[in-house]
Coordinates of C-alpha atoms and ligand atoms in Angstrom, one line a residue:
X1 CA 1.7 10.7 19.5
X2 CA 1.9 11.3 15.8
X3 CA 1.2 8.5 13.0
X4 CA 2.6 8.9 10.0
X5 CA 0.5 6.8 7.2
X6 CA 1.9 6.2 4.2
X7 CA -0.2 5.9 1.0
X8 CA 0.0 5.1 -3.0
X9 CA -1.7 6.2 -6.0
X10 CA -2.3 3.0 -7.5
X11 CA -4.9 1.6 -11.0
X12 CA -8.6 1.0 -9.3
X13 CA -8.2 -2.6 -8.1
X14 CA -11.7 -3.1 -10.5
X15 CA -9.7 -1.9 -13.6
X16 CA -8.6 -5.0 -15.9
X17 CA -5.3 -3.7 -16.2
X18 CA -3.7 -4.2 -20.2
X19 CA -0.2 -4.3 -20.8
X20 CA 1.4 -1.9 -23.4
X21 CA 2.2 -3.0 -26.7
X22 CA 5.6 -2.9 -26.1
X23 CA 5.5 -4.8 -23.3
X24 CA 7.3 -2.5 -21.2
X25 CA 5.0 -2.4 -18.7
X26 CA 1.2 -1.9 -17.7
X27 CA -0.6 0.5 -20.1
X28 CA -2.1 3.5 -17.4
X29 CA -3.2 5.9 -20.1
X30 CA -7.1 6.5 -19.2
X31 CA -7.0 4.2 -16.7
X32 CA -8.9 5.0 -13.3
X33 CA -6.4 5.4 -10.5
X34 CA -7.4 5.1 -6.6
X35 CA -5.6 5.0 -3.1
X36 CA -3.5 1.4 -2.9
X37 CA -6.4 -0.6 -1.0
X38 CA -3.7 -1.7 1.7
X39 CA -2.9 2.0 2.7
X40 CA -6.7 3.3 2.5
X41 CA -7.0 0.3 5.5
X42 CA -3.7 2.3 7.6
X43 CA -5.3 5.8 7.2
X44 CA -8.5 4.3 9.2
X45 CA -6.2 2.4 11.6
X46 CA -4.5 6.1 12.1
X47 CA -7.4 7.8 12.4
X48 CA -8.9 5.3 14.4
X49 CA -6.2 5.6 16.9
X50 CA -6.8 10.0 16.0
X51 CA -10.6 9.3 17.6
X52 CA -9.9 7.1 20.2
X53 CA -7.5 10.0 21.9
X54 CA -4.4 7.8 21.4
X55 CA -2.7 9.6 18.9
X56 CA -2.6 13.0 18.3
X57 CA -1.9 13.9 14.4
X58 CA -2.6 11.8 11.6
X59 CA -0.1 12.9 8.8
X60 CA -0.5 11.2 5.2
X61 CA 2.8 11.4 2.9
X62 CA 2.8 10.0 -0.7
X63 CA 5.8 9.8 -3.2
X64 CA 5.1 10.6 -6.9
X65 CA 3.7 12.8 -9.5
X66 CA 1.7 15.9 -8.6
X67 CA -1.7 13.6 -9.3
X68 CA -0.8 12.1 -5.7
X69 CA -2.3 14.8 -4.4
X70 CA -6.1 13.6 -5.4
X71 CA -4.4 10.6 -3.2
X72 CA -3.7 12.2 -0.3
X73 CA -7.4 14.4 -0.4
X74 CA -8.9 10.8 0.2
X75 CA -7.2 10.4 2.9
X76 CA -7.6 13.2 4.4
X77 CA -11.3 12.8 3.4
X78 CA -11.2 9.6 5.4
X79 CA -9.7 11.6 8.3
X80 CA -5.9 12.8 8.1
X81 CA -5.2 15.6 9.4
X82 CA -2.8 17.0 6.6
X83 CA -0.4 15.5 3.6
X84 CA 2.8 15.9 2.5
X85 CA 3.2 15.1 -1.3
X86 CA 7.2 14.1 -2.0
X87 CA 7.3 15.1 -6.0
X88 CA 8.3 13.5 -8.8
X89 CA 8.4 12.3 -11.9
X90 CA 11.0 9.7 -11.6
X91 CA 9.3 5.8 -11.3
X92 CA 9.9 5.0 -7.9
X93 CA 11.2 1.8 -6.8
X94 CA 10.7 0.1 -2.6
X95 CA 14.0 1.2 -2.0
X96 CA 13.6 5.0 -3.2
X97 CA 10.4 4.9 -1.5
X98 CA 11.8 3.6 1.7
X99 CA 14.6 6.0 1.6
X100 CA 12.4 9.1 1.0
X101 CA 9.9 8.0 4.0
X102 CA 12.6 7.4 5.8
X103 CA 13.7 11.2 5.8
X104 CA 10.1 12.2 6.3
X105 CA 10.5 10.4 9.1
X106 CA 13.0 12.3 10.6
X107 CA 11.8 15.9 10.0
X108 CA 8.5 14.6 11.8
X109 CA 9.6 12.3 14.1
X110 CA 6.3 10.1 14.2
X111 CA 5.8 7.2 17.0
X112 CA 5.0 5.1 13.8
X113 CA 4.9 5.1 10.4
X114 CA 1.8 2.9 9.4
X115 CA 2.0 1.5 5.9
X116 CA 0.1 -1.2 3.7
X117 CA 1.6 -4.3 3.4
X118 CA 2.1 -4.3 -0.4
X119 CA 1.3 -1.9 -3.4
X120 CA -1.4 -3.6 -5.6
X121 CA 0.3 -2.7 -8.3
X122 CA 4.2 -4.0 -8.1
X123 CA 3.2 -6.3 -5.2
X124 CA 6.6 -6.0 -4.0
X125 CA 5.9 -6.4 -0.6
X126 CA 9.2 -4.6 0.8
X127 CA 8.8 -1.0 1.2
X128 CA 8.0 -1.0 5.0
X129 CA 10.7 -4.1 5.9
X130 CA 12.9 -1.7 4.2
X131 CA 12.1 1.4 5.8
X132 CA 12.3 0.0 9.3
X133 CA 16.1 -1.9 8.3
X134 CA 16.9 2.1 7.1
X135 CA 15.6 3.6 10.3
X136 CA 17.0 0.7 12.7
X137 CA 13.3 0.8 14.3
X138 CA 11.4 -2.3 15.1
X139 CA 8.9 -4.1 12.0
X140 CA 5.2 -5.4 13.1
X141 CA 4.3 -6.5 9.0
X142 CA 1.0 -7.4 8.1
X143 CA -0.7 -6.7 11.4
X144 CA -4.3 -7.0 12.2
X145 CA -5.0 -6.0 15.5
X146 CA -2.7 -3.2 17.6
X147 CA -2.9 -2.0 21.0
X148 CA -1.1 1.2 22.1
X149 CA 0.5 0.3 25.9
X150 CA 3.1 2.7 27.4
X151 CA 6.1 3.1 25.2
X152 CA 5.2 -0.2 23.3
X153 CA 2.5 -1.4 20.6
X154 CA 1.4 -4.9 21.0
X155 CA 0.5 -6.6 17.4
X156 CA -1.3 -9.3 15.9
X157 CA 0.4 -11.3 12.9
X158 CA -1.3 -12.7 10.1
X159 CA 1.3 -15.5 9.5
X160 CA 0.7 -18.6 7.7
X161 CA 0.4 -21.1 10.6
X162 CA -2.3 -18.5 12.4
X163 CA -1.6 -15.8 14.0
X164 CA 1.5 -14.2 16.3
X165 CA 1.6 -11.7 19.0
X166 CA 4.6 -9.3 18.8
X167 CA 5.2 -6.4 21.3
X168 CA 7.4 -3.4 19.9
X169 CA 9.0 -0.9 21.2
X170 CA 7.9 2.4 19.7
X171 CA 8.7 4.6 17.7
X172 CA 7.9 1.3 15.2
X173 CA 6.8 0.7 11.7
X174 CA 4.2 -1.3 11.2
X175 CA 2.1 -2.8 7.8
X176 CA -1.5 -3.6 7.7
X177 CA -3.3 -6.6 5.9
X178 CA -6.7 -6.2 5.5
X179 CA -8.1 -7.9 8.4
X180 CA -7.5 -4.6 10.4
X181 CA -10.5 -2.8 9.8
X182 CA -13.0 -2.1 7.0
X183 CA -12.2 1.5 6.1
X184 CA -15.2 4.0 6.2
X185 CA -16.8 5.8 2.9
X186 CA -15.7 9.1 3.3
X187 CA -18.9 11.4 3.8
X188 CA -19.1 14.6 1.5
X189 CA -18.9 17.2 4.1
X190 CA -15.4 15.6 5.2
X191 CA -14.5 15.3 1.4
X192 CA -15.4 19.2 1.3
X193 CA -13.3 19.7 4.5
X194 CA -10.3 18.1 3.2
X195 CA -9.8 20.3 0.5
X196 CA -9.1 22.8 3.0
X197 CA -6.3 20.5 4.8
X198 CA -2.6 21.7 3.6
X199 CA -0.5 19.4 1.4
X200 CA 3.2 20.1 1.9
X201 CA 5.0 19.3 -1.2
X202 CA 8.8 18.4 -1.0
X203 CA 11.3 16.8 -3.4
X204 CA 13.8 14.0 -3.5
X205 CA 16.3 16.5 -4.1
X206 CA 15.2 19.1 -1.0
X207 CA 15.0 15.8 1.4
X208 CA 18.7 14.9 -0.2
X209 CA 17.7 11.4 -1.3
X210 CA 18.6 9.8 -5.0
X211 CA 16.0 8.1 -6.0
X212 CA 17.6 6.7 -9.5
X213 CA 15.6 3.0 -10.8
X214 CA 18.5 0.3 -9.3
X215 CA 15.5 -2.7 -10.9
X216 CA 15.4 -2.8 -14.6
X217 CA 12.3 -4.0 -16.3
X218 CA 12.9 -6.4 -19.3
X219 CA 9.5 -7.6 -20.0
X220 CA 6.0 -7.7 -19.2
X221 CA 3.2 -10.1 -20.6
X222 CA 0.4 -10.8 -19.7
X223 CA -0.6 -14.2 -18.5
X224 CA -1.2 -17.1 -21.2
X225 CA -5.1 -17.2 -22.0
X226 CA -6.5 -19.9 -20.3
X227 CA -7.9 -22.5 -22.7
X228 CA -11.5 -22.9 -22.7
X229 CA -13.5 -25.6 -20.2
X230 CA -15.2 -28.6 -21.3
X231 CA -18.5 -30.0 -19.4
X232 CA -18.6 -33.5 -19.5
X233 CA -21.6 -36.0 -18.8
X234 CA -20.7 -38.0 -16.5
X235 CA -17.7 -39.1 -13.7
X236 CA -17.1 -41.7 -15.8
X237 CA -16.8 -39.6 -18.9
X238 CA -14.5 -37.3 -16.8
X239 CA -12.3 -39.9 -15.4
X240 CA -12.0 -42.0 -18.9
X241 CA -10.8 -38.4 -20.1
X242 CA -8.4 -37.5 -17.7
X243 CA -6.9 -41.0 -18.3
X244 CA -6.8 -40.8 -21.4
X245 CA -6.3 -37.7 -23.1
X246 CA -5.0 -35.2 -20.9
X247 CA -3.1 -38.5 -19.0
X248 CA -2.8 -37.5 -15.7
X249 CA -4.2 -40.2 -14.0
Ligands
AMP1 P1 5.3 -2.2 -1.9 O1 6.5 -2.5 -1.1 O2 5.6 -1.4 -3.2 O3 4.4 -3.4 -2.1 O4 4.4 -1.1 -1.0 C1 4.1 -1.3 0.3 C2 3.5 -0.1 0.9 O5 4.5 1.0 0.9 C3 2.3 0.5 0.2 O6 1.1 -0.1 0.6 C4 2.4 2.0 0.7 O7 1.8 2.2 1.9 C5 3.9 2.3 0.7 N1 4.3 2.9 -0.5 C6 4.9 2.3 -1.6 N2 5.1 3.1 -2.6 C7 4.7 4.3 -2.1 C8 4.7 5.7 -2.6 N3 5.1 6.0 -3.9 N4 4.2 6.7 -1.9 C9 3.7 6.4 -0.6 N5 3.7 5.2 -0.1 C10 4.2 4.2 -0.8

């Protein structure tokens, strides 16, 4: 059984992102970039399942510029087996993404493609429903548990009642909240190993996909600054104030 685990160059989740001056979107120059922390937690549930003698070939695939590839060396550092870097220079939206994975997904014919739930940085939240709508194959989104059985993958939902049990039929897609595992550090003999691992590069053009912007952005700002607190002495200093000066009570 292949997996085929999708993952994103995003900005360091520690960075304090700025927006340009410009506002036309988030200013990325000298900023430290790092694998989308959704899709470092699906390349060690594919791996996992790589150890455990349930599948047989991790394969990590990431759409973008040719800095994607320091990307896909983490995870193959963390355990894929090799990468396939789709190339370009074109600002991909969910749906160019989906489409692109989706004809990845049929030159490899995986049993699942195993993304992150959402990209840290457009938090769009859409690319895997979408992929699984292009490739007609049954969703299991934001899972945190999965069990392989014969022909199917049983999942556990983080929903916001609790949690739900789906069974799918594979070949599936499936998106992983955090809960799934805590992905390991990757130790520096398998960081030296994995720049021996091949990275096949295609393009949207070679996999016959257009990947033109169909979202335009018209502005970006960054949040109001929040004013600053007040201490006050008592409860009855507090109440008397939110009575009667900000007067909402
Ligand atoms: P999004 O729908 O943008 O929030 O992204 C959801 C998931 O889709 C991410 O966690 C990635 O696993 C995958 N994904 C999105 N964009 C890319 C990309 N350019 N290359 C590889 N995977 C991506």
């Amino acid at each position: 059984m292949k997996i085929l685990v999708t993952v994103k160059r995003v900005v360091d989740a520690n960075v304090k992102i700025r927006v340009k001056p410009d506002q036309t979107g988030v200013d990325l120059a000298n900023v430290k970039m790092a694998i989308n922390p959704f899709c470092e937690v699906a390349v060690e549930g594919a791996v996992r399942q790589r150890e455990a003698g349930r599948a047989t070939e991790v394969v990590a695939v990431s759409a973008g510029p040719a800095s994607c590839q320091e990307t896909l060396r983490t995870a193959m550092a963390i355990g894929a087996d090799r990468a396939i870097l789709v190339k370009t220079d074109v600002e991909l939206q969910p749906l160019a993404v989906a489409k692109l994975l989706k004809a990845v997904a049929e030159r490899e014919r995986p049993m699942v493609v195993l993304l992150g739930k959402q990209a840290i940085d457009d938090d769009s939240n859409a690319t895997g429903q979408m992929l699984a709508a292009l490739l007609g194959w049954p969703q299991g989104t934001f899972i945190s548990k999965l069990e392989f059985g014969d022909g199917v993958v049983t999942v556990q939902r983080e929903i916001d009642g609790g949690l739900q049990t789906l069974s799918l039929t594979l070949p599936a897609v499936l998106t992983t909240d955090l809960r799934l595992n805590e992905p390991r550090y990757a130790s520096l003999p398998n960081i030296m190993k994995a720049k021996r691992k091949p990275i096949e590069e295609l393009t949207p053009e070679a996999l016959g996909v257009d990947v033109t912007p169909r979202l335009k952005l018209i502005e970006m700002r960054e949040p109001p600054a929040r004013p600053v607190g007040q201490k006050v002495a008592s409860v009855a200093e507090l109440v008397a104030r939110l009575r009667d000066e900000a007067k909402v009570i």
